[in-house]
C-alpha cells in the first residue's frame, strides 16, 4: 500500500513537471531541508528545480527501510514519545524565490511559500534525525475569516472540522490538501513516526459551515449589541459577564468546593443581549458574516468568545471564534462560566444535552482515523468539555484503534486528567524551567510523590515566549533541551526551537504587557504569514541529535516513570541542578548535572554513590574524580553534563 502511494505521487509529480514551464533552478530551499544531500552548510539555501526536489525527496524516503512502530495499548505509548510540534503553515514556510518576503497566496511561478503538507512530508527525515518519533500538528482544518486577526487567520478558528485547510496544499502539484495530508501520514508511518492532530471541539469560527444548517448549535445576540471595549464594564455591550467582588468570591468558592448547582448567573442586562436562534431559512452571509432574523424581526449575529475562567478575566472578546451550545435550556441561553465550562447542574441534565451536536462532534475523530490513519489527538481545552462527551469520544476512537492516544491541553498535571482518559498533558515545565528554584521544586517532586501522568518536557510552546528569547539565548536553549531529555517526561520540540527562533507564534501565556507591545498579535505566525529562521547559523540541530543518541542508548533508564528511577541530589549551590536517573543496583544509571545560571560558572562538590572513581561526560569532554567520597567539578554558564554511573 505504502509503495503504491509513493509510486503514484512520483508519477503525478512527473506529469505535473511535463505539463509545466518551470523557470529552471528558481526554487530555493534551506540546506537543513536537504539533510545529507546538501552540499551547503546550515545557514545557507540551495536553488533546486521544485519538481525534481519533491520527486527525489519522496524517492529517497521510499528507499528507507520501513520502521516498525512500537505498540502501546490505550495510547500508553505516549510515555515513550519524543515529539516534534509542527504548525505546518509556518514550519514549512520559506522565501523560495528569494525576493525578501513570503508571497501570498502564491509566488509568480505558482508555488506556495507558506507551508504545505507536501513540504512537511519532505521534512519528515529531518524530523526523524532529531530523534522525534511523533509529530504533533496544530489544527489543520479549514479556517474561517469573520473577525480574523492578521492576514491568514488563526488555525483555531475552525470553519469546518471535517475539512482540511485548502491552503495547506501545493497548487502546482494539484492533488489537494487532503491527499497531501494522507500521504504525509503514510510517509510518517513508513519512517516510524506517529501523527497526533490537535482539534478544537467546543468552539467554531463565527462564519462556520454549521451555522446556517444548525443555528440551534450556536448562541445568538442582537446585531445592534456592540462589542465591549477593552477594560470597559458596560453591561449593555457584549463581552465577558461582569460580576461584583462579592459575586466573584461566591462563584470561586462554590466552584472550588465542587458545588455546581444553582451557580450565580450573569446579570439580567447581559442575559438580555442573547436571543433564540433564527430559523435556518432566515440566515444569510452579509459581507462575510452570518446574520439571522428571528420570528419577531430582530436581526441577530453570532457573538465572539472570551476567556471563560476565571470569571473576572477582562480580556476583550476573541473576535474570530464563538462557543458551541453543548446544552440547551431556556434559562441558560447565554455564554458564561456556568454554561461553557463549569456547567451548572441544572443545565447538565440528560434531557438538555444538545444530542445532534454531540453526535457530530463524536464523529470527527473517527473520520480522521478512517480517512487518514492518524494515531491520536490533542484536545484543545479538553478539560472544559462535558465528561460524558469526552468518554464517548475516547471509547469510539479506541473501538477503531485500541492504541489511539488522547492528550490534554492542560497545564495542570493531575489525577483528573487520568480519570478523563488522557495519556498525557502539556503540563507546566515551560513556565518553571527558566525560574531555577521553581524548576528544582518540580524536579524534587519526581522522586517523592511523582506525577499522575506524563507531561511535556519543553521550555516553550506555541503560546509562550521562545526559549532563545529568554535570558541566555541559545545557551539557555541548549541547557533546557539537554535537561529535559533526561527527565521521566515527554521531550517536546516546538518547531523553530532548534533553529534559535525568537519570534513567538502567539502571546497567549507568560507575556508581559511590554512583550505584547513588542509582538503585535496581528503580525504573529498564528494569524499571519511567517517563516522560521531556517538560515540561522546558530542553530542546535547537531546538539539535539547528540542528545537523542544518548537517549536511545539509555532509553530503558530514561523512560522509567517510577519514583524509584529519579533521585534528586541536594546541594548548597542554588544554581546547581543535580539528579540521578535509574534504580539502585541496576545498570544504566546516569548522573545529570546542570548550571541553571546563564551568566556565571559554578563550582560544586557532591557525594555520589558509584563504584567508579572517575566519571566521563557523554555530552562533552569533562571528567570528574572522586576524592574522599566527593566529586568536585566546574560548570560553565548553562553547561549540562551527563555521567554514566
Coordinates of C-alpha atoms in Angstrom, one line a residue:
X1 CA 0.0 0.0 0.0
X2 CA 2.7 2.5 1.0
X3 CA 4.8 1.6 -2.0
X4 CA 1.9 2.3 -4.3
X5 CA 1.3 5.7 -2.6
X6 CA 5.0 6.6 -3.2
X7 CA 4.9 5.4 -6.8
X8 CA 1.6 7.3 -7.5
X9 CA 3.0 10.5 -6.1
X10 CA 6.3 10.3 -8.1
X11 CA 4.3 9.6 -11.3
X12 CA 2.0 12.5 -10.6
X13 CA 4.9 14.9 -10.0
X14 CA 6.4 13.7 -13.3
X15 CA 3.1 14.5 -15.1
X16 CA 3.0 18.0 -13.5
X17 CA 6.6 18.6 -14.5
X18 CA 5.9 17.6 -18.1
X19 CA 2.9 20.0 -18.3
X20 CA 4.6 22.9 -16.7
X21 CA 7.0 25.6 -17.9
X22 CA 9.4 25.7 -14.9
X23 CA 11.9 28.5 -14.9
X24 CA 14.9 26.3 -14.2
X25 CA 16.5 26.3 -10.8
X26 CA 14.4 29.1 -9.3
X27 CA 13.2 27.4 -6.1
X28 CA 15.4 27.9 -3.0
X29 CA 15.2 25.5 0.0
X30 CA 17.3 25.7 3.2
X31 CA 20.3 23.4 3.4
X32 CA 18.8 21.8 6.5
X33 CA 15.8 20.5 4.4
X34 CA 18.2 18.6 2.2
X35 CA 19.9 16.8 5.1
X36 CA 22.9 14.6 3.9
X37 CA 22.1 15.5 0.3
X38 CA 23.1 19.2 0.9
X39 CA 26.5 20.3 -0.2
X40 CA 26.0 23.6 1.6
X41 CA 26.3 24.2 5.4
X42 CA 23.5 25.1 7.7
X43 CA 22.7 28.8 7.3
X44 CA 22.6 28.6 3.5
X45 CA 19.9 27.9 1.0
X46 CA 20.2 26.0 -2.3
X47 CA 18.4 26.5 -5.6
X48 CA 16.6 23.4 -6.9
X49 CA 14.1 22.5 -9.5
X50 CA 11.0 22.2 -7.3
X51 CA 9.5 19.2 -9.2
X52 CA 12.8 17.4 -9.0
X53 CA 13.3 18.3 -5.4
X54 CA 9.9 16.9 -4.4
X55 CA 10.2 13.7 -6.5
X56 CA 13.8 12.9 -5.3
X57 CA 12.8 13.6 -1.7
X58 CA 10.0 11.1 -1.9
X59 CA 12.2 8.6 -3.7
X60 CA 14.9 8.8 -1.0
X61 CA 12.2 8.2 1.7
X62 CA 10.8 5.3 -0.3
X63 CA 14.3 3.6 -0.2
X64 CA 14.5 3.8 3.6
X65 CA 13.6 0.5 5.2
X66 CA 10.2 0.8 6.9
X67 CA 10.5 1.4 10.6
X68 CA 8.3 -0.7 13.0
X69 CA 6.2 1.5 15.3
X70 CA 6.2 0.0 18.9
X71 CA 2.7 -0.9 20.2
X72 CA 1.1 0.7 23.2
X73 CA -2.5 -0.2 24.0
X74 CA -4.8 2.6 25.1
X75 CA -2.3 5.3 24.0
X76 CA 0.2 4.1 26.6
X77 CA 3.0 4.5 24.0
X78 CA 2.8 8.3 24.7
X79 CA 5.2 8.0 27.6
X80 CA 7.9 6.9 25.1
X81 CA 7.2 9.6 22.6
X82 CA 9.7 12.3 21.5
X83 CA 7.5 15.0 19.9
X84 CA 8.2 17.4 17.1
X85 CA 5.4 20.0 17.1
X86 CA 4.5 21.5 13.7
X87 CA 2.4 24.5 12.7
X88 CA 2.6 23.4 9.1
X89 CA 1.8 26.9 7.7
X90 CA 4.8 28.4 9.4
X91 CA 7.1 25.4 10.0
X92 CA 7.4 24.7 6.3
X93 CA 7.3 28.3 5.0
X94 CA 10.2 29.7 3.1
X95 CA 11.0 32.6 0.7
X96 CA 11.5 30.2 -2.2
X97 CA 12.0 32.9 -4.8
X98 CA 14.3 34.9 -2.6
X99 CA 12.5 38.2 -3.1
X100 CA 12.6 39.1 0.6
X101 CA 9.0 38.2 1.6
X102 CA 6.5 35.4 1.6
X103 CA 4.3 35.9 -1.4
X104 CA 0.6 35.4 -0.8
X105 CA -1.2 33.3 -1.7
X106 CA 1.4 32.0 -4.3
X107 CA 4.6 33.3 -5.9
X108 CA 4.7 34.3 -9.5
X109 CA 5.5 30.7 -10.6
X110 CA 2.5 29.3 -8.7
X111 CA 4.3 27.8 -5.7
X112 CA 3.0 28.3 -2.2
X113 CA 5.6 30.0 0.1
X114 CA 3.7 29.3 3.3
X115 CA 3.8 25.7 4.5
X116 CA 2.1 22.8 2.7
X117 CA 1.8 19.1 3.6
X118 CA 4.0 18.2 0.6
X119 CA 6.8 20.3 2.0
X120 CA 6.1 18.8 5.5
X121 CA 6.4 15.3 4.0
X122 CA 9.8 16.0 2.6
X123 CA 10.9 17.3 6.1
X124 CA 10.0 14.1 7.9
X125 CA 13.5 12.6 7.5
X126 CA 14.9 15.8 9.1
X127 CA 12.3 15.4 12.0
X128 CA 13.3 11.8 12.5
X129 CA 17.0 12.8 12.5
X130 CA 16.3 14.9 15.6
X131 CA 15.2 11.8 17.4
X132 CA 11.5 12.5 17.2
X133 CA 9.1 9.6 16.8
X134 CA 5.9 11.6 17.0
X135 CA 4.7 14.6 15.1
X136 CA 2.1 16.9 16.8
X137 CA 0.2 19.1 14.4
X138 CA -1.5 22.3 15.4
X139 CA -5.0 22.4 13.9
X140 CA -5.1 21.7 10.2
X141 CA -8.8 22.1 9.5
X142 CA -10.5 24.8 7.3
X143 CA -10.2 28.3 8.8
X144 CA -12.9 31.0 9.0
X145 CA -12.5 34.6 8.2
X146 CA -15.0 36.6 10.2
X147 CA -13.2 38.6 12.9
X148 CA -9.8 37.3 12.0
X149 CA -6.6 38.9 13.2
X150 CA -3.8 39.2 10.7
X151 CA -3.8 38.3 7.1
X152 CA -4.3 34.5 7.3
X153 CA -6.4 33.8 10.4
X154 CA -5.9 31.5 13.3
X155 CA -5.9 27.7 12.9
X156 CA -8.1 27.7 16.0
X157 CA -10.9 29.5 14.1
X158 CA -12.4 26.3 12.8
X159 CA -14.8 26.7 9.9
X160 CA -15.3 23.0 9.3
X161 CA -13.7 20.3 11.4
X162 CA -14.2 17.7 8.7
X163 CA -12.3 19.6 6.0
X164 CA -8.5 20.2 5.7
X165 CA -7.4 23.8 5.2
X166 CA -7.1 24.0 1.4
X167 CA -4.2 26.4 1.8
X168 CA -2.1 23.5 3.1
X169 CA -2.0 22.0 -0.4
X170 CA 0.6 22.7 -3.2
X171 CA -1.3 24.0 -6.3
X172 CA 1.4 23.2 -8.8
X173 CA 1.2 19.5 -7.8
X174 CA -2.6 19.7 -7.8
X175 CA -3.6 16.7 -5.7
X176 CA -5.2 18.8 -3.0
X177 CA -4.6 19.3 0.7
X178 CA -6.5 16.2 1.8
X179 CA -4.5 13.9 -0.4
X180 CA -1.2 15.6 0.7
X181 CA -2.2 15.0 4.3
X182 CA -3.0 11.4 3.6
X183 CA 0.5 11.0 2.0
X184 CA 2.1 12.8 5.0
X185 CA 0.6 10.3 7.5
X186 CA 1.6 7.3 5.4
X187 CA 5.2 8.6 4.9
X188 CA 5.4 9.3 8.7
X189 CA 4.4 5.7 9.5
X190 CA 6.9 4.4 6.9
X191 CA 9.6 6.3 8.9
X192 CA 8.3 5.0 12.3
X193 CA 6.7 8.3 13.2
X194 CA 3.2 8.6 14.7
X195 CA 0.9 11.6 13.9
X196 CA -1.1 13.5 16.5
X197 CA -3.5 16.2 15.4
X198 CA -4.8 18.9 17.6
X199 CA -8.5 19.5 17.5
X200 CA -10.9 22.2 18.8
X201 CA -14.2 20.7 19.8
X202 CA -16.0 23.4 21.9
X203 CA -15.7 26.4 19.5
X204 CA -16.3 27.3 15.9
X205 CA -15.3 30.2 13.7
X206 CA -18.0 32.9 13.6
X207 CA -18.6 32.0 10.0
X208 CA -18.6 28.3 10.5
X209 CA -20.2 25.9 8.0
X210 CA -22.6 24.5 10.6
X211 CA -24.2 27.8 11.4
X212 CA -26.8 28.0 8.7
X213 CA -27.6 24.3 8.8
X214 CA -27.9 24.1 12.6
X215 CA -28.4 27.6 14.1
X216 CA -29.6 25.9 17.3
X217 CA -26.0 24.7 17.9
X218 CA -24.9 28.3 18.5
X219 CA -25.5 31.3 20.7
X220 CA -27.0 34.4 19.1
X221 CA -27.2 38.0 20.2
X222 CA -28.9 41.1 18.8
X223 CA -27.0 42.5 15.9
X224 CA -27.3 46.0 17.5
X225 CA -25.3 44.9 20.6
X226 CA -21.8 46.4 20.2
X227 CA -18.7 44.6 21.4
X228 CA -17.3 46.0 24.7
X229 CA -14.1 47.9 24.5
X230 CA -11.1 46.5 26.5
X231 CA -11.3 47.5 30.1
X232 CA -14.9 48.6 29.9
X233 CA -17.6 47.3 32.3
X234 CA -20.6 48.4 30.2
X235 CA -23.0 45.5 30.5
X236 CA -25.1 46.8 27.7
X237 CA -22.3 45.8 25.3
X238 CA -21.1 42.3 24.6
X239 CA -18.1 40.9 26.4
X240 CA -17.5 38.5 29.3
X241 CA -20.1 38.9 32.1
X242 CA -19.4 41.5 34.8
X243 CA -19.6 40.4 38.4
X244 CA -19.2 42.3 41.7
X245 CA -16.4 41.4 44.0
X246 CA -18.8 39.6 46.4
X247 CA -20.3 37.7 43.5
X248 CA -16.8 36.7 42.3
X249 CA -15.9 35.4 45.8
X250 CA -19.1 33.4 45.9
X251 CA -18.6 31.9 42.4
X252 CA -15.0 30.9 43.0
X253 CA -15.8 29.4 46.4
X254 CA -18.6 27.3 45.0
X255 CA -16.6 26.1 42.1
X256 CA -13.6 25.2 44.3
X257 CA -15.9 23.2 46.6
X258 CA -17.4 21.4 43.6
X259 CA -20.9 22.9 44.3
X260 CA -22.1 23.5 40.7
X261 CA -25.9 23.5 41.3
X262 CA -27.6 26.9 41.0
X263 CA -24.4 28.9 40.4
X264 CA -24.8 32.7 40.3
X265 CA -25.8 33.7 36.7
X266 CA -24.7 36.9 34.9
X267 CA -26.8 40.0 35.4
X268 CA -30.1 40.3 33.6
X269 CA -28.8 43.1 31.4
X270 CA -26.2 40.7 30.0
X271 CA -28.6 37.8 29.6
X272 CA -31.0 40.0 27.6
X273 CA -28.4 40.5 24.9
X274 CA -29.0 36.9 23.8
X275 CA -31.9 35.7 21.7
X276 CA -33.3 32.4 20.5
X277 CA -31.7 31.1 17.3
X278 CA -33.2 32.3 14.0
X279 CA -34.7 29.7 11.6
X280 CA -32.1 28.3 9.1
X281 CA -34.2 29.7 6.3
X282 CA -33.7 33.3 7.6
X283 CA -29.9 33.2 7.8
X284 CA -27.6 34.7 5.2
X285 CA -24.0 35.8 4.8
X286 CA -23.7 39.6 4.7
X287 CA -20.1 40.8 4.0
X288 CA -18.7 37.5 5.3
X289 CA -20.8 37.5 8.5
X290 CA -23.8 35.3 9.3
X291 CA -26.8 37.4 10.0
X292 CA -30.2 36.0 11.0
X293 CA -33.7 37.3 11.6
X294 CA -35.8 35.9 14.4
X295 CA -39.6 35.4 14.2
X296 CA -40.3 38.9 15.6
X297 CA -38.0 40.5 13.0
X298 CA -34.9 41.1 15.3
X299 CA -31.6 40.9 13.4
X300 CA -29.1 38.7 15.2
X301 CA -25.5 37.7 14.9
X302 CA -23.0 35.2 16.3
X303 CA -21.1 36.6 19.3
X304 CA -17.4 36.2 19.8
X305 CA -15.8 34.0 22.5
X306 CA -13.9 35.2 25.6
X307 CA -11.8 33.8 28.4
X308 CA -14.4 31.9 30.5
X309 CA -12.4 31.3 33.7
X310 CA -11.7 32.9 36.0
X311 CA -14.9 34.9 35.5
X312 CA -13.1 38.2 36.2
X313 CA -10.7 37.8 33.3
X314 CA -11.3 41.1 31.4
X315 CA -9.7 40.1 28.0
X316 CA -11.7 41.5 25.1
X317 CA -13.7 39.0 23.1
X318 CA -11.9 36.7 20.8
X319 CA -13.4 38.0 17.6
X320 CA -12.7 35.0 15.3
X321 CA -14.4 32.2 17.3
X322 CA -17.6 31.5 19.1
X323 CA -18.7 28.8 21.6
X324 CA -20.8 25.9 20.6
X325 CA -24.0 25.3 22.7
X326 CA -23.3 22.0 24.4
X327 CA -26.6 22.1 26.3
X328 CA -30.0 23.6 25.5
X329 CA -32.1 25.2 28.3
X330 CA -34.2 28.4 28.1
X331 CA -32.8 29.7 31.4
X332 CA -29.2 29.2 30.3
X333 CA -29.3 30.8 26.9
X334 CA -26.1 32.8 27.3
X335 CA -22.4 32.4 27.3
X336 CA -20.8 32.4 30.7
X337 CA -18.6 30.4 33.0
X338 CA -21.6 28.3 34.1
X339 CA -22.7 27.3 30.6
X340 CA -19.5 26.6 28.7
X341 CA -17.0 25.3 31.4
X342 CA -18.2 25.0 35.0
X343 CA -21.5 23.6 33.7
X344 CA -24.4 24.2 36.2
X345 CA -26.1 21.1 37.4
X346 CA -29.5 22.3 36.2
X347 CA -28.0 22.6 32.7
X348 CA -26.3 19.2 32.5
X349 CA -29.4 17.0 32.9
X350 CA -29.6 14.4 30.2
X351 CA -32.7 15.9 28.6
X352 CA -30.7 19.2 28.0
X353 CA -27.9 17.6 26.0
X354 CA -27.7 19.0 22.5
X355 CA -27.6 15.5 21.2
X356 CA -27.3 16.1 17.4
X357 CA -24.3 18.4 18.1
X358 CA -22.6 15.9 20.3
X359 CA -23.1 13.2 17.7
X360 CA -21.5 15.4 15.1
X361 CA -18.5 16.1 17.4
X362 CA -18.1 12.4 18.3
X363 CA -17.8 11.6 14.5
X364 CA -14.9 13.9 13.9
X365 CA -12.0 11.8 15.3
X366 CA -13.3 8.5 13.6
X367 CA -13.4 10.5 10.3
X368 CA -9.7 11.3 10.6
X369 CA -8.8 7.7 11.7
X370 CA -10.6 6.1 8.8
X371 CA -9.6 8.7 6.1
X372 CA -6.1 9.4 7.1
X373 CA -4.9 6.9 9.8
X374 CA -3.9 9.4 12.5
X375 CA -2.6 8.0 15.8
X376 CA -4.1 10.3 18.4
X377 CA -5.4 13.7 19.2
X378 CA -4.5 16.7 21.3
X379 CA -7.8 18.2 22.6
X380 CA -7.7 22.0 22.9
X381 CA -9.2 22.9 26.3
X382 CA -10.3 19.3 26.7
X383 CA -10.8 19.8 30.4
X384 CA -13.7 22.2 29.5
X385 CA -15.7 19.6 27.6
X386 CA -18.5 17.7 29.3
X387 CA -17.1 14.5 30.8
X388 CA -19.8 12.3 29.2
X389 CA -18.9 13.7 25.8
X390 CA -15.2 13.0 26.3
X391 CA -15.7 9.5 27.5
X392 CA -17.8 8.7 24.4
X393 CA -15.2 10.2 22.1
X394 CA -12.4 8.2 23.6
X395 CA -14.4 4.9 23.5
X396 CA -15.4 5.4 19.9
X397 CA -11.9 6.2 18.8
X398 CA -10.4 3.2 20.6
X399 CA -13.0 0.9 19.1
X400 CA -11.4 1.7 15.8
X401 CA -7.8 1.8 17.1
X402 CA -7.0 0.3 20.6
X403 CA -3.7 2.2 20.6
X404 CA -5.2 5.6 19.9
X405 CA -3.8 8.3 22.2
X406 CA -5.6 11.3 23.8
X407 CA -3.6 14.3 25.0
X408 CA -5.0 17.2 27.0
X409 CA -4.1 20.8 26.5
X410 CA -3.9 21.2 30.3
X411 CA -1.2 22.9 32.3
X412 CA -2.2 21.0 35.5
X413 CA -0.8 17.5 35.9
X414 CA -3.5 15.8 37.9
X415 CA -5.5 12.7 38.6
X416 CA -8.4 14.4 36.9
X417 CA -6.8 14.0 33.5
X418 CA -6.2 10.3 34.2
X419 CA -9.9 9.9 35.2
X420 CA -10.9 11.6 32.0
X421 CA -9.0 9.1 29.9
X422 CA -5.9 11.1 28.8
X423 CA -2.5 9.7 28.2
X424 CA -0.5 13.0 28.6
X425 CA -0.9 16.7 29.2
X426 CA 1.1 19.8 28.3
X427 CA 2.0 20.4 31.9
X428 CA 3.8 23.4 33.3
X429 CA 7.6 22.8 32.8
X430 CA 7.6 25.7 30.2
X431 CA 6.6 28.1 33.0
X432 CA 9.1 26.8 35.6
X433 CA 12.2 25.9 33.8
X434 CA 13.6 29.4 33.4
X435 CA 13.0 30.0 37.2
X436 CA 15.7 27.8 38.8
X437 CA 14.1 27.5 42.2
X438 CA 10.6 26.7 40.9
X439 CA 12.2 24.2 38.4
X440 CA 14.1 22.5 41.3
X441 CA 10.8 22.1 43.2
X442 CA 9.3 20.4 40.2
X443 CA 12.3 18.1 39.8
X444 CA 12.2 17.1 43.5
X445 CA 8.6 16.0 43.0
X446 CA 9.7 13.3 40.5
X447 CA 11.4 11.4 43.3
X448 CA 8.9 12.0 46.0
X449 CA 5.2 11.9 45.0
X450 CA 5.7 11.7 41.2
X451 CA 3.2 12.9 38.7
X452 CA -0.2 11.4 37.8
X453 CA 0.6 11.1 34.1
X454 CA 3.3 12.1 31.6
X455 CA 3.7 15.7 30.6
X456 CA 5.7 17.6 28.0
X457 CA 9.4 18.3 28.9
X458 CA 9.8 21.5 27.0
X459 CA 10.8 25.1 27.6
X460 CA 8.3 26.5 25.1
X461 CA 5.1 26.0 23.2
X462 CA 3.2 27.9 20.5
X463 CA 1.6 30.1 23.2
X464 CA 4.8 31.0 25.2
X465 CA 7.9 33.1 24.7
X466 CA 10.6 31.3 22.7
X467 CA 13.4 29.7 24.7
X468 CA 16.0 31.6 22.6
X469 CA 14.4 34.9 23.6
X470 CA 14.9 34.2 27.3
X471 CA 18.0 35.2 29.3
X472 CA 20.9 33.2 28.0
X473 CA 19.6 32.9 24.4
X474 CA 20.9 29.8 22.7
X475 CA 22.8 28.8 25.8
X476 CA 19.5 28.5 27.6
X477 CA 18.0 26.5 24.8
X478 CA 20.9 24.0 24.9
X479 CA 20.6 23.8 28.7
X480 CA 16.8 23.4 28.6
X481 CA 16.8 20.7 26.0
X482 CA 19.6 18.7 27.5
X483 CA 18.0 18.6 31.0
X484 CA 14.5 17.9 29.5
X485 CA 15.7 14.8 27.8
X486 CA 16.7 13.0 31.0
X487 CA 13.5 13.5 32.9
X488 CA 10.7 11.0 33.2
X489 CA 8.7 13.2 30.9
X490 CA 8.0 13.6 27.2
X491 CA 10.6 15.7 25.2
X492 CA 8.8 18.2 23.0
X493 CA 10.4 20.3 20.3
X494 CA 8.2 23.2 19.3
X495 CA 9.4 23.7 15.7
X496 CA 11.7 26.7 15.4
X497 CA 13.2 26.0 18.8
X498 CA 16.1 24.1 17.3
X499 CA 16.7 27.0 14.9
X500 CA 17.0 29.6 17.6
X501 CA 13.7 31.2 16.6
X502 CA 12.9 34.2 18.9
X503 CA 9.6 35.4 17.4
X504 CA 6.7 33.8 19.2
X505 CA 3.8 32.1 17.4
X506 CA 1.3 33.6 19.8
X507 CA 1.4 35.7 23.0
X508 CA -1.1 33.7 25.0
X509 CA 1.0 32.8 28.1
X510 CA 3.7 34.4 30.2
X511 CA 3.9 37.6 28.2
X512 CA 4.2 41.0 30.0
X513 CA 2.3 44.0 28.6
X514 CA 5.7 45.2 27.3
X515 CA 6.3 42.0 25.4
X516 CA 2.8 42.1 24.0
X517 CA 3.5 45.5 22.6
X518 CA 6.8 44.2 21.2
X519 CA 5.0 41.4 19.4
X520 CA 1.7 42.8 18.0
X521 CA -0.7 39.8 17.7
X522 CA -1.8 40.5 14.1
X523 CA 1.8 40.0 12.9
X524 CA 2.4 36.8 14.8
X525 CA 2.6 33.4 12.9
X526 CA -0.7 32.2 14.5
X527 CA -2.5 34.9 12.5
X528 CA -0.3 36.0 9.5
X529 CA 2.3 34.6 7.2
X530 CA 5.7 33.9 8.8
X531 CA 8.8 31.7 8.2
X532 CA 11.1 30.3 10.8
X533 CA 14.8 31.1 10.9
X534 CA 15.9 28.2 8.8
X535 CA 19.1 30.1 7.8
X536 CA 20.2 30.8 11.3
X537 CA 23.8 29.6 11.7
X538 CA 23.5 29.4 15.4
X539 CA 21.1 26.5 15.3
X540 CA 21.3 23.5 17.6
X541 CA 20.3 20.6 15.4
X542 CA 23.6 18.8 16.0
X543 CA 23.3 19.2 19.7
X544 CA 19.7 17.8 19.6
X545 CA 20.9 14.8 17.6
X546 CA 23.8 14.1 20.0
X547 CA 21.4 14.1 23.0
X548 CA 19.0 11.9 21.1
X549 CA 21.7 9.3 20.6
X550 CA 22.3 9.2 24.3
X551 CA 18.6 9.0 25.0
X552 CA 18.3 6.0 22.6
X553 CA 21.2 4.2 24.3
X554 CA 19.8 4.7 27.8
X555 CA 16.1 4.6 26.9
X556 CA 15.2 1.9 29.4
X557 CA 16.5 4.1 32.2
X558 CA 15.2 7.4 31.0
X559 CA 11.7 6.2 30.1
X560 CA 11.2 4.6 33.5
X561 CA 8.4 6.8 35.1
X562 CA 8.6 5.1 38.6
X563 CA 9.5 7.3 41.5
X564 CA 12.4 5.0 42.3
X565 CA 14.0 5.9 38.9
X566 CA 14.6 9.5 39.9
X567 CA 16.8 10.7 42.8
X568 CA 17.2 14.4 43.4
X569 CA 20.7 15.3 44.7
X570 CA 20.7 18.2 47.2
X571 CA 23.5 20.8 47.0
X572 CA 24.3 24.0 48.9
X573 CA 24.7 25.7 45.4
X574 CA 21.3 27.2 44.5
X575 CA 22.2 27.3 40.7
X576 CA 23.1 23.6 40.5
X577 CA 20.6 21.1 39.0
X578 CA 21.7 17.6 40.1
X579 CA 19.8 14.3 39.8
X580 CA 20.3 10.6 39.2
X581 CA 18.3 8.5 36.8
X582 CA 17.9 4.8 37.2
X583 CA 17.1 2.5 40.0
X584 CA 19.7 1.5 42.6
X585 CA 21.6 -1.7 41.8
X586 CA 20.5 -1.6 38.2
X587 CA 22.7 -1.0 35.1
X588 CA 22.4 2.2 33.1
X589 CA 22.3 4.7 35.9
X590 CA 23.1 8.4 34.9
X591 CA 24.1 11.4 36.9
X592 CA 22.9 14.7 35.3
X593 CA 24.5 18.0 36.4
X594 CA 23.5 21.4 35.0
X595 CA 24.3 25.0 35.7
X596 CA 21.0 27.0 35.6
X597 CA 22.9 30.3 35.8
X598 CA 23.2 31.6 32.2
X599 CA 25.9 34.2 33.2
X600 CA 28.3 32.7 35.7
X601 CA 30.2 29.5 36.2
X602 CA 29.9 27.4 39.3
X603 CA 31.9 25.0 41.4
X604 CA 30.4 22.1 43.1
X605 CA 31.1 19.2 45.5
X606 CA 28.7 16.3 45.6
X607 CA 28.5 12.9 47.3
X608 CA 27.5 10.3 44.6
X609 CA 27.2 6.6 45.2
X610 CA 29.1 4.8 42.5
X611 CA 31.8 2.2 42.2
X612 CA 33.7 4.5 39.7
X613 CA 36.3 6.9 40.8
X614 CA 36.3 8.9 37.5
X615 CA 33.2 9.9 35.6
X616 CA 33.3 10.9 31.9
X617 CA 30.7 13.3 30.4
X618 CA 28.7 11.9 27.5
X619 CA 28.0 15.4 26.1
X620 CA 31.5 16.8 26.2
X621 CA 35.0 16.2 27.4
X622 CA 34.5 16.7 31.2
X623 CA 36.0 14.3 33.6
X624 CA 35.5 14.4 37.4
X625 CA 37.3 12.4 40.0
X626 CA 36.2 11.2 43.5
X627 CA 38.1 12.4 46.5
X628 CA 37.1 11.0 49.9
X629 CA 33.7 10.1 48.5
X630 CA 33.0 13.5 47.0
X631 CA 33.0 14.5 43.3
X632 CA 34.3 18.0 42.6
X633 CA 33.9 20.0 39.4
X634 CA 33.1 23.2 37.5
X635 CA 30.2 24.0 35.1
X636 CA 30.2 26.9 32.7
X637 CA 27.1 29.0 32.3
X638 CA 24.3 26.8 31.2
X639 CA 26.5 23.7 30.9
X640 CA 25.0 20.3 31.2
X641 CA 27.0 17.1 32.0
X642 CA 25.7 13.5 31.8
X643 CA 27.8 10.9 33.6
X644 CA 27.2 7.2 33.4
X645 CA 27.5 5.7 36.9

